[in-house]
Amino acid sequence: MRHLLFFVPFLVLGVSCQTITEPDVLGEGNPDSDPQRLEVVGYHAWWSGEAWRDYDFNALDGIYFFSLEIGKDGRIENDRAWPEGWQALIATARATDTEVIPSVTILDPDTYRAVFSDTAAVAALKEEIVNLATDVSADGVHLDFEMFERVDPEIRQAVTDLVAEARAEMRERREDTQLTMYMLAEDPADVLDEAAIAPHLDKLIVQAYDLHWQHGDQAGPVAPISGWAGRNWNGILTRFLGFGVDPEKMLFTVPYFGYEWPTMDYLPGARTTGPGTILAYGKGPEGIPSARDRAAEYGKLRDAESGSPYYAYRDSIGDWHQGWFEDAESIAQKYLFASGEGLAGVAIFPLAYGDRELLVTLTAAREQLQTGVSP
C-alpha cells in the first residue's frame, strides 16, 4: 500500500524488487483441509466516505477502517475522525456482528526510520495501538507498516518487539481483542522478521496483489494465482509456509482495483511507457475510471496463464494501452484457492470499488464452501 488509491498516491504495494520464484502452477489444495467457512474482511478507505452504506455487512466478518496515520513521534498524526466521525458505520457493523478494526499505518520511509529508531516513539506507538485495540469502538487493531528500503538490524528488531509487547499488553487489558498485520508478498530488503512476528499475531493479512504494480515496467495481472514466472499466489503462499506460518492464520488480499498502463504494444507482459492509472472495478470515486466499463467498451480479454481479465486499445494518436483487473470469474477462483489451501480467508481492498456482481460472487462462494459443494 505504498500509495493512496485516489487522487493522492494510493494504498498499493510496490513490489518492483520482488523475485518470487516458487512453483507457478495452481496447486491441488491441502488434502487435509476440510471445506470451511471462508473468513472475509474488507477495507473501508476513509476517502470512500459514505459508500459503506451500500455494503452488505452480512457478507463480511470484519471491516477494516483505513487508516489512522502515525507521525514521527509515534503518535497518531491523522485519525480521519476515528471513531467519533464513524459512529454510524460502527453501529451498522455491530448490528450484523461484523468486527470493526481500525488500521494504523506508517507508509513513509522517513517516518518508519524515525519511529523505530527512537525508543520513546516506539513506546508512544505501542500506547496508541493498545488504546485503539481495547477501546469499546473496536474489536482489535490492524498494523500496516510498509518499508521497501534496507534498515538497521536495531530497527528490524524494534518492529518485532513492538508487535510482541503490544499484543501482550492488549490481552492483559482485554482478552477478546485481536492484533493483525499487513505482510508484503516479498521483502527483498529483509525489513521484517516475519517468522518471529507471526506468532504474536491473530491473523496475517498477506499482500496478494500488486504483482504488477502502478509504477512497474511491465503490464500484467495484478493478482495472478498461477503463471507469470512464479510471481503469483502460489509463490506467495510457499514463501509464508517457509516461515512456519499456519495457513489458518493467513488472509490473502483480493483487489477490487486495477491499473491501466500506456504500453509498447497490445500483448500481455508488454513493457510500460509510463505509470499506470488506477482503476476501480465498479464505480469508484470521481476521477477513477471503471475497469468493468472500460472492458465493455474495448472488449474484455482473458489471460490464459493467470485467468485474469484485461483489455487493450489504441488511443487517438496510435499509442497502446492495457488495463488489468480482477472480475467475478477470476475472483471466484481466488476464493476457491483460499479454501483449498486451508487459508483463513481473504481481505478485500477497497470495498467501495466493487459492484453488485462481485458481491454476488462473494456470497455464492461462501455458501458453496460452507456446504463443501464446488461452484
Tab-separated table of C-alpha atoms in Angstrom:
chain	number	residue	atom	x	y	z
A	1	MET	CA	0.000	0.000	0.000
A	2	ARG	CA	2.758	2.322	-0.930
A	3	HIS	CA	0.431	5.000	-2.260
A	4	LEU	CA	-3.110	6.108	-1.508
A	5	LEU	CA	-5.632	4.887	-4.111
A	6	PHE	CA	-7.305	8.071	-5.193
A	7	PHE	CA	-6.019	11.488	-6.196
A	8	VAL	CA	-3.006	11.384	-3.935
A	9	PRO	CA	-0.781	8.297	-4.060
A	10	PHE	CA	-2.727	5.148	-3.156
A	11	LEU	CA	-2.547	2.191	-0.889
A	12	VAL	CA	-0.760	-0.100	-3.255
A	13	LEU	CA	2.273	-2.116	-2.632
A	14	GLY	CA	5.189	-1.561	-4.917
A	15	VAL	CA	6.998	-4.840	-5.366
A	16	SER	CA	9.451	-3.739	-8.007
A	17	CYS	CA	12.304	-5.596	-6.331
A	18	GLN	CA	10.472	-8.868	-5.944
A	19	THR	CA	11.777	-12.188	-7.181
A	20	ILE	CA	9.102	-14.730	-6.394
A	21	THR	CA	10.366	-17.933	-7.948
A	22	GLU	CA	8.291	-20.581	-6.241
A	23	PRO	CA	6.121	-23.057	-8.192
A	24	ASP	CA	3.819	-21.274	-10.622
A	25	VAL	CA	1.195	-23.946	-11.182
A	26	LEU	CA	-2.178	-23.984	-9.477
A	27	GLY	CA	-1.911	-26.320	-6.531
A	28	GLU	CA	-4.152	-29.254	-5.772
A	29	GLY	CA	-5.039	-27.803	-2.390
A	30	ASN	CA	-4.314	-29.079	1.062
A	31	PRO	CA	-5.553	-32.687	1.201
A	32	ASP	CA	-6.024	-32.449	4.969
A	33	SER	CA	-8.206	-29.338	4.883
A	34	ASP	CA	-11.959	-29.755	5.076
A	35	PRO	CA	-14.468	-27.412	3.457
A	36	GLN	CA	-14.571	-24.400	5.702
A	37	ARG	CA	-16.259	-21.116	6.205
A	38	LEU	CA	-14.301	-18.510	4.302
A	39	GLU	CA	-13.483	-15.560	6.544
A	40	VAL	CA	-13.950	-12.302	4.671
A	41	VAL	CA	-12.799	-8.893	5.818
A	42	GLY	CA	-12.831	-5.733	3.772
A	43	TYR	CA	-11.185	-2.342	3.932
A	44	HIS	CA	-13.259	0.805	4.054
A	45	ALA	CA	-10.950	3.637	2.993
A	46	TRP	CA	-11.654	6.994	4.597
A	47	TRP	CA	-11.858	8.725	1.208
A	48	SER	CA	-14.784	6.467	0.253
A	49	GLY	CA	-16.937	8.431	2.687
A	50	GLU	CA	-20.500	7.158	2.973
A	51	ALA	CA	-20.001	4.343	0.439
A	52	TRP	CA	-20.128	1.898	3.352
A	53	ARG	CA	-23.902	2.352	3.430
A	54	ASP	CA	-24.078	0.220	0.279
A	55	TYR	CA	-22.052	-2.673	1.725
A	56	ASP	CA	-23.701	-5.965	2.637
A	57	PHE	CA	-22.357	-6.320	6.162
A	58	ASN	CA	-23.880	-9.797	6.367
A	59	ALA	CA	-21.276	-10.910	3.811
A	60	LEU	CA	-18.406	-9.595	5.944
A	61	ASP	CA	-16.778	-10.917	9.094
A	62	GLY	CA	-14.821	-7.741	9.645
A	63	ILE	CA	-14.468	-4.216	8.369
A	64	TYR	CA	-11.042	-2.579	8.494
A	65	PHE	CA	-11.140	1.197	8.668
A	66	PHE	CA	-8.271	2.597	6.613
A	67	SER	CA	-6.499	4.427	8.123
A	68	LEU	CA	-5.038	6.256	11.108
A	69	GLU	CA	-1.653	7.706	10.177
A	70	ILE	CA	1.298	7.688	12.560
A	71	GLY	CA	3.716	10.621	12.821
A	72	LYS	CA	7.449	10.564	13.505
A	73	ASP	CA	6.859	10.787	17.262
A	74	GLY	CA	4.857	7.546	17.253
A	75	ARG	CA	1.579	9.336	17.917
A	76	ILE	CA	-1.476	9.301	15.681
A	77	GLU	CA	-0.996	12.255	13.359
A	78	ASN	CA	-4.259	11.966	11.429
A	79	ASP	CA	-7.128	9.889	12.798
A	80	ARG	CA	-9.529	10.633	9.922
A	81	ALA	CA	-12.171	11.413	12.562
A	82	TRP	CA	-11.977	7.889	14.024
A	83	PRO	CA	-14.051	6.852	15.892
A	84	GLU	CA	-16.297	9.887	16.514
A	85	GLY	CA	-16.993	10.583	12.859
A	86	TRP	CA	-17.775	6.955	12.032
A	87	GLN	CA	-20.317	6.034	14.696
A	88	ALA	CA	-22.980	5.113	12.132
A	89	LEU	CA	-20.614	2.697	10.397
A	90	ILE	CA	-19.643	1.155	13.739
A	91	ALA	CA	-23.290	0.778	14.781
A	92	THR	CA	-24.193	-0.883	11.477
A	93	ALA	CA	-21.335	-3.339	11.847
A	94	ARG	CA	-22.307	-4.127	15.434
A	95	ALA	CA	-25.892	-4.844	14.347
A	96	THR	CA	-24.656	-7.568	11.985
A	97	ASP	CA	-21.929	-8.995	14.266
A	98	THR	CA	-19.275	-7.654	11.924
A	99	GLU	CA	-15.987	-6.903	13.647
A	100	VAL	CA	-14.653	-3.354	13.428
A	101	ILE	CA	-10.885	-2.904	13.282
A	102	PRO	CA	-9.066	0.393	12.692
A	103	SER	CA	-5.844	0.291	10.676
A	104	VAL	CA	-2.718	2.070	11.887
A	105	THR	CA	-0.321	2.989	9.098
A	106	ILE	CA	3.277	4.021	8.541
A	107	LEU	CA	3.781	4.251	4.776
A	108	ASP	CA	6.599	6.792	4.600
A	109	PRO	CA	10.219	5.549	4.870
A	110	ASP	CA	11.408	8.592	6.805
A	111	THR	CA	8.628	8.154	9.355
A	112	TYR	CA	9.361	4.437	9.590
A	113	ARG	CA	13.008	5.060	10.434
A	114	ALA	CA	12.211	7.920	12.798
A	115	VAL	CA	9.734	5.881	14.825
A	116	PHE	CA	11.583	2.594	15.069
A	117	SER	CA	14.961	4.149	15.836
A	118	ASP	CA	13.572	6.087	18.822
A	119	THR	CA	12.580	4.175	21.955
A	120	ALA	CA	10.274	6.989	23.069
A	121	ALA	CA	8.456	6.970	19.726
A	122	VAL	CA	8.089	3.184	19.849
A	123	ALA	CA	6.649	3.440	23.359
A	124	ALA	CA	4.192	6.090	22.181
A	125	LEU	CA	3.167	3.948	19.214
A	126	LYS	CA	2.616	0.950	21.463
A	127	GLU	CA	0.400	3.040	23.708
A	128	GLU	CA	-1.650	4.193	20.719
A	129	ILE	CA	-2.050	0.614	19.467
A	130	VAL	CA	-3.120	-0.762	22.838
A	131	ASN	CA	-5.586	2.074	23.413
A	132	LEU	CA	-7.180	1.579	19.994
A	133	ALA	CA	-7.373	-2.188	20.370
A	134	THR	CA	-9.029	-2.038	23.778
A	135	ASP	CA	-11.429	0.815	23.053
A	136	VAL	CA	-15.127	-0.057	23.071
A	137	SER	CA	-15.445	1.089	19.448
A	138	ALA	CA	-13.104	-1.610	18.113
A	139	ASP	CA	-12.513	-5.349	18.131
A	140	GLY	CA	-8.782	-5.018	17.694
A	141	VAL	CA	-6.253	-3.121	15.626
A	142	HIS	CA	-4.562	-3.711	12.276
A	143	LEU	CA	-0.938	-2.723	11.671
A	144	ASP	CA	0.233	-1.636	8.235
A	145	PHE	CA	3.902	-0.652	8.390
A	146	GLU	CA	5.485	-0.630	4.940
A	147	MET	CA	9.143	-0.222	4.146
A	148	PHE	CA	10.924	-1.091	0.906
A	149	GLU	CA	14.449	0.024	1.829
A	150	ARG	CA	17.028	-1.693	3.993
A	151	VAL	CA	17.056	-0.754	7.663
A	152	ASP	CA	19.477	-1.229	10.533
A	153	PRO	CA	19.139	-4.504	12.479
A	154	GLU	CA	18.043	-2.494	15.528
A	155	ILE	CA	15.070	-1.101	13.604
A	156	ARG	CA	14.127	-4.565	12.362
A	157	GLN	CA	14.183	-5.895	15.926
A	158	ALA	CA	12.238	-2.901	17.235
A	159	VAL	CA	9.288	-3.787	14.994
A	160	THR	CA	9.264	-7.377	16.237
A	161	ASP	CA	9.461	-6.247	19.856
A	162	LEU	CA	6.656	-3.733	19.349
A	163	VAL	CA	4.297	-6.368	17.975
A	164	ALA	CA	5.065	-8.821	20.783
A	165	GLU	CA	4.735	-6.260	23.560
A	166	ALA	CA	1.607	-4.629	22.146
A	167	ARG	CA	-0.118	-7.997	21.824
A	168	ALA	CA	0.745	-8.909	25.418
A	169	GLU	CA	-0.493	-5.597	26.820
A	170	MET	CA	-3.663	-5.735	24.736
A	171	ARG	CA	-4.527	-9.144	26.132
A	172	GLU	CA	-3.819	-8.053	29.687
A	173	ARG	CA	-6.399	-5.308	29.341
A	174	ARG	CA	-8.918	-7.159	27.186
A	175	GLU	CA	-8.770	-10.836	26.281
A	176	ASP	CA	-11.074	-10.741	23.272
A	177	THR	CA	-9.258	-8.056	21.298
A	178	GLN	CA	-7.106	-9.005	18.312
A	179	LEU	CA	-3.969	-7.890	16.513
A	180	THR	CA	-3.500	-8.324	12.771
A	181	MET	CA	-0.745	-7.110	10.487
A	182	TYR	CA	-0.277	-6.486	6.781
A	183	MET	CA	2.586	-8.513	5.307
A	184	LEU	CA	4.284	-7.839	1.988
A	185	ALA	CA	4.254	-10.500	-0.721
A	186	GLU	CA	8.027	-10.180	-0.794
A	187	ASP	CA	10.537	-8.459	1.460
A	188	PRO	CA	13.692	-8.189	-0.659
A	189	ALA	CA	15.238	-5.675	1.746
A	190	ASP	CA	14.653	-8.092	4.671
A	191	VAL	CA	12.956	-5.352	6.661
A	192	LEU	CA	10.750	-7.674	8.724
A	193	ASP	CA	11.429	-10.839	10.679
A	194	GLU	CA	8.220	-12.496	9.544
A	195	ALA	CA	8.904	-15.790	11.314
A	196	ALA	CA	9.398	-14.015	14.655
A	197	ILE	CA	6.438	-11.670	14.246
A	198	ALA	CA	3.821	-14.190	13.091
A	199	PRO	CA	3.347	-15.997	16.450
A	200	HIS	CA	2.280	-12.715	18.060
A	201	LEU	CA	-0.470	-12.034	15.515
A	202	ASP	CA	-4.004	-13.329	15.436
A	203	LYS	CA	-4.056	-13.035	11.646
A	204	LEU	CA	-1.659	-12.077	8.869
A	205	ILE	CA	-3.185	-10.045	6.063
A	206	VAL	CA	-0.882	-11.112	3.247
A	207	GLN	CA	-0.337	-8.910	0.220
A	208	ALA	CA	-1.514	-10.928	-2.764
A	209	TYR	CA	-1.910	-8.091	-5.252
A	210	ASP	CA	0.327	-5.555	-6.993
A	211	LEU	CA	2.354	-8.353	-8.533
A	212	HIS	CA	2.238	-5.970	-11.457
A	213	TRP	CA	2.167	-2.526	-9.941
A	214	GLN	CA	1.385	1.051	-10.821
A	215	HIS	CA	4.960	2.139	-11.494
A	216	GLY	CA	6.260	-1.181	-12.796
A	217	ASP	CA	7.914	-1.677	-16.169
A	218	GLN	CA	5.590	-4.449	-17.357
A	219	ALA	CA	1.819	-4.683	-17.806
A	220	GLY	CA	0.170	-7.801	-16.462
A	221	PRO	CA	-2.235	-9.288	-13.921
A	222	VAL	CA	-2.495	-7.558	-10.569
A	223	ALA	CA	-3.181	-10.738	-8.585
A	224	PRO	CA	-2.437	-13.895	-10.599
A	225	ILE	CA	-2.944	-17.251	-8.929
A	226	SER	CA	-0.586	-19.019	-11.326
A	227	GLY	CA	1.835	-18.345	-14.158
A	228	TRP	CA	3.986	-15.269	-14.689
A	229	ALA	CA	7.283	-16.890	-13.743
A	230	GLY	CA	6.157	-17.754	-10.231
A	231	ARG	CA	5.117	-14.238	-9.274
A	232	ASN	CA	1.695	-15.374	-8.127
A	233	TRP	CA	-0.439	-16.596	-5.230
A	234	ASN	CA	1.238	-19.997	-5.163
A	235	GLY	CA	4.635	-18.360	-4.815
A	236	ILE	CA	3.447	-16.091	-2.015
A	237	LEU	CA	1.921	-18.999	-0.108
A	238	THR	CA	5.116	-21.032	-0.456
A	239	ARG	CA	7.090	-18.131	0.983
A	240	PHE	CA	4.945	-17.810	4.109
A	241	LEU	CA	4.748	-21.548	4.671
A	242	GLY	CA	8.537	-21.405	4.694
A	243	PHE	CA	8.315	-19.142	7.738
A	244	GLY	CA	6.251	-21.776	9.510
A	245	VAL	CA	3.062	-19.712	9.386
A	246	ASP	CA	-0.120	-21.736	9.842
A	247	PRO	CA	-2.314	-21.283	6.734
A	248	GLU	CA	-5.290	-20.828	9.056
A	249	LYS	CA	-3.749	-17.551	10.246
A	250	MET	CA	-3.445	-16.087	6.737
A	251	LEU	CA	-5.888	-13.971	4.767
A	252	PHE	CA	-4.835	-13.141	1.196
A	253	THR	CA	-5.758	-9.731	-0.178
A	254	VAL	CA	-8.166	-9.535	-3.113
A	255	PRO	CA	-8.095	-6.338	-5.198
A	256	TYR	CA	-11.213	-4.522	-6.296
A	257	PHE	CA	-8.867	-2.211	-8.202
A	258	GLY	CA	-6.587	-2.491	-11.214
A	259	TYR	CA	-4.328	-0.431	-13.443
A	260	GLU	CA	-4.315	0.859	-16.982
A	261	TRP	CA	-0.806	1.374	-18.358
A	262	PRO	CA	0.497	3.010	-21.512
A	263	THR	CA	2.367	0.181	-23.240
A	264	MET	CA	4.621	-0.641	-26.164
A	265	ASP	CA	2.031	-2.971	-27.720
A	266	TYR	CA	-1.130	-4.980	-27.031
A	267	LEU	CA	0.454	-8.238	-25.844
A	268	PRO	CA	0.272	-9.374	-22.187
A	269	GLY	CA	3.529	-8.560	-20.458
A	270	ALA	CA	4.268	-5.612	-22.742
A	271	ARG	CA	6.713	-3.014	-21.485
A	272	THR	CA	5.076	0.042	-19.999
A	273	THR	CA	5.927	3.540	-21.197
A	274	GLY	CA	4.747	5.321	-18.066
A	275	PRO	CA	2.960	4.814	-14.739
A	276	GLY	CA	-0.441	3.180	-14.623
A	277	THR	CA	-3.760	4.867	-13.970
A	278	ILE	CA	-5.713	3.414	-11.051
A	279	LEU	CA	-8.957	1.659	-11.954
A	280	ALA	CA	-11.928	0.729	-9.777
A	281	TYR	CA	-13.730	-2.430	-10.832
A	282	GLY	CA	-17.154	-0.828	-10.489
A	283	LYS	CA	-17.983	2.773	-9.804
A	284	GLY	CA	-15.198	4.284	-7.752
A	285	PRO	CA	-14.666	7.839	-6.544
A	286	GLU	CA	-14.958	10.661	-9.031
A	287	GLY	CA	-11.994	10.640	-11.376
A	288	ILE	CA	-11.272	6.897	-11.012
A	289	PRO	CA	-12.236	5.013	-14.216
A	290	SER	CA	-14.230	1.772	-14.039
A	291	ALA	CA	-12.385	-1.303	-15.318
A	292	ARG	CA	-15.724	-3.015	-15.891
A	293	ASP	CA	-16.943	-0.183	-18.105
A	294	ARG	CA	-13.678	0.196	-19.999
A	295	ALA	CA	-13.535	-3.535	-20.696
A	296	ALA	CA	-17.091	-3.347	-22.024
A	297	GLU	CA	-16.029	-0.501	-24.307
A	298	TYR	CA	-12.787	-2.002	-25.624
A	299	GLY	CA	-13.519	-5.722	-25.314
A	300	LYS	CA	-12.645	-7.934	-22.366
A	301	LEU	CA	-9.860	-10.463	-22.913
A	302	ARG	CA	-8.619	-13.142	-20.517
A	303	ASP	CA	-5.042	-14.111	-19.831
A	304	ALA	CA	-4.515	-17.851	-20.281
A	305	GLU	CA	-1.788	-18.115	-17.623
A	306	SER	CA	-3.474	-16.339	-14.737
A	307	GLY	CA	-7.145	-16.289	-15.667
A	308	SER	CA	-7.171	-12.529	-15.036
A	309	PRO	CA	-9.088	-10.233	-17.394
A	310	TYR	CA	-7.656	-7.307	-19.314
A	311	TYR	CA	-8.343	-5.055	-22.276
A	312	ALA	CA	-6.139	-3.309	-24.818
A	313	TYR	CA	-6.731	-0.404	-27.169
A	314	ARG	CA	-5.013	2.265	-29.213
A	315	ASP	CA	-5.685	5.903	-28.430
A	316	SER	CA	-6.260	8.740	-30.894
A	317	ILE	CA	-2.544	9.146	-31.608
A	318	GLY	CA	-1.913	5.435	-32.017
A	319	ASP	CA	-0.382	4.627	-28.637
A	320	TRP	CA	-1.272	1.342	-26.956
A	321	HIS	CA	-2.849	0.999	-23.505
A	322	GLN	CA	-3.582	-2.102	-21.426
A	323	GLY	CA	-5.930	-2.307	-18.444
A	324	TRP	CA	-5.639	-5.217	-15.996
A	325	PHE	CA	-8.003	-6.028	-13.146
A	326	GLU	CA	-9.880	-8.881	-11.489
A	327	ASP	CA	-13.527	-9.710	-12.182
A	328	ALA	CA	-16.145	-12.078	-10.782
A	329	GLU	CA	-14.708	-15.072	-12.633
A	330	SER	CA	-11.092	-14.590	-11.558
A	331	ILE	CA	-12.025	-13.571	-8.014
A	332	ALA	CA	-14.172	-16.700	-7.616
A	333	GLN	CA	-11.045	-18.744	-8.345
A	334	LYS	CA	-9.217	-16.866	-5.620
A	335	TYR	CA	-11.900	-17.778	-3.097
A	336	LEU	CA	-11.525	-21.422	-4.129
A	337	PHE	CA	-7.752	-21.154	-3.757
A	338	ALA	CA	-8.088	-19.727	-0.256
A	339	SER	CA	-10.391	-22.528	0.809
A	340	GLY	CA	-8.498	-25.284	-0.972
A	341	GLU	CA	-5.188	-24.289	0.596
A	342	GLY	CA	-6.708	-24.055	4.059
A	343	LEU	CA	-6.285	-20.298	4.416
A	344	ALA	CA	-8.352	-18.386	6.947
A	345	GLY	CA	-9.871	-16.316	4.177
A	346	VAL	CA	-9.482	-13.148	2.158
A	347	ALA	CA	-9.228	-9.403	2.714
A	348	ILE	CA	-10.816	-7.174	0.068
A	349	PHE	CA	-9.331	-3.799	-0.816
A	350	PRO	CA	-11.148	-1.473	-1.133
A	351	LEU	CA	-14.770	-2.494	-0.694
A	352	ALA	CA	-16.123	0.700	-2.241
A	353	TYR	CA	-14.563	-0.134	-5.627
A	354	GLY	CA	-16.703	-3.231	-6.145
A	355	ASP	CA	-20.204	-3.701	-7.513
A	356	ARG	CA	-23.218	-5.980	-7.188
A	357	GLU	CA	-21.652	-8.655	-9.393
A	358	LEU	CA	-18.652	-9.034	-7.098
A	359	LEU	CA	-20.920	-9.156	-4.048
A	360	VAL	CA	-22.981	-11.967	-5.586
A	361	THR	CA	-19.755	-13.855	-6.336
A	362	LEU	CA	-18.609	-13.471	-2.734
A	363	THR	CA	-21.923	-14.571	-1.254
A	364	ALA	CA	-22.160	-17.594	-3.550
A	365	ALA	CA	-18.595	-18.662	-2.808
A	366	ARG	CA	-19.139	-18.550	0.933
A	367	GLU	CA	-22.329	-20.575	0.687
A	368	GLN	CA	-20.732	-23.176	-1.580
A	369	LEU	CA	-17.619	-23.518	0.542
A	370	GLN	CA	-19.653	-23.967	3.709
A	371	THR	CA	-21.532	-26.866	2.153
A	372	GLY	CA	-18.447	-28.356	0.518
A	373	VAL	CA	-20.027	-28.083	-2.924
A	374	SER	CA	-17.812	-26.735	-5.697
A	375	PRO	CA	-19.174	-23.899	-7.856
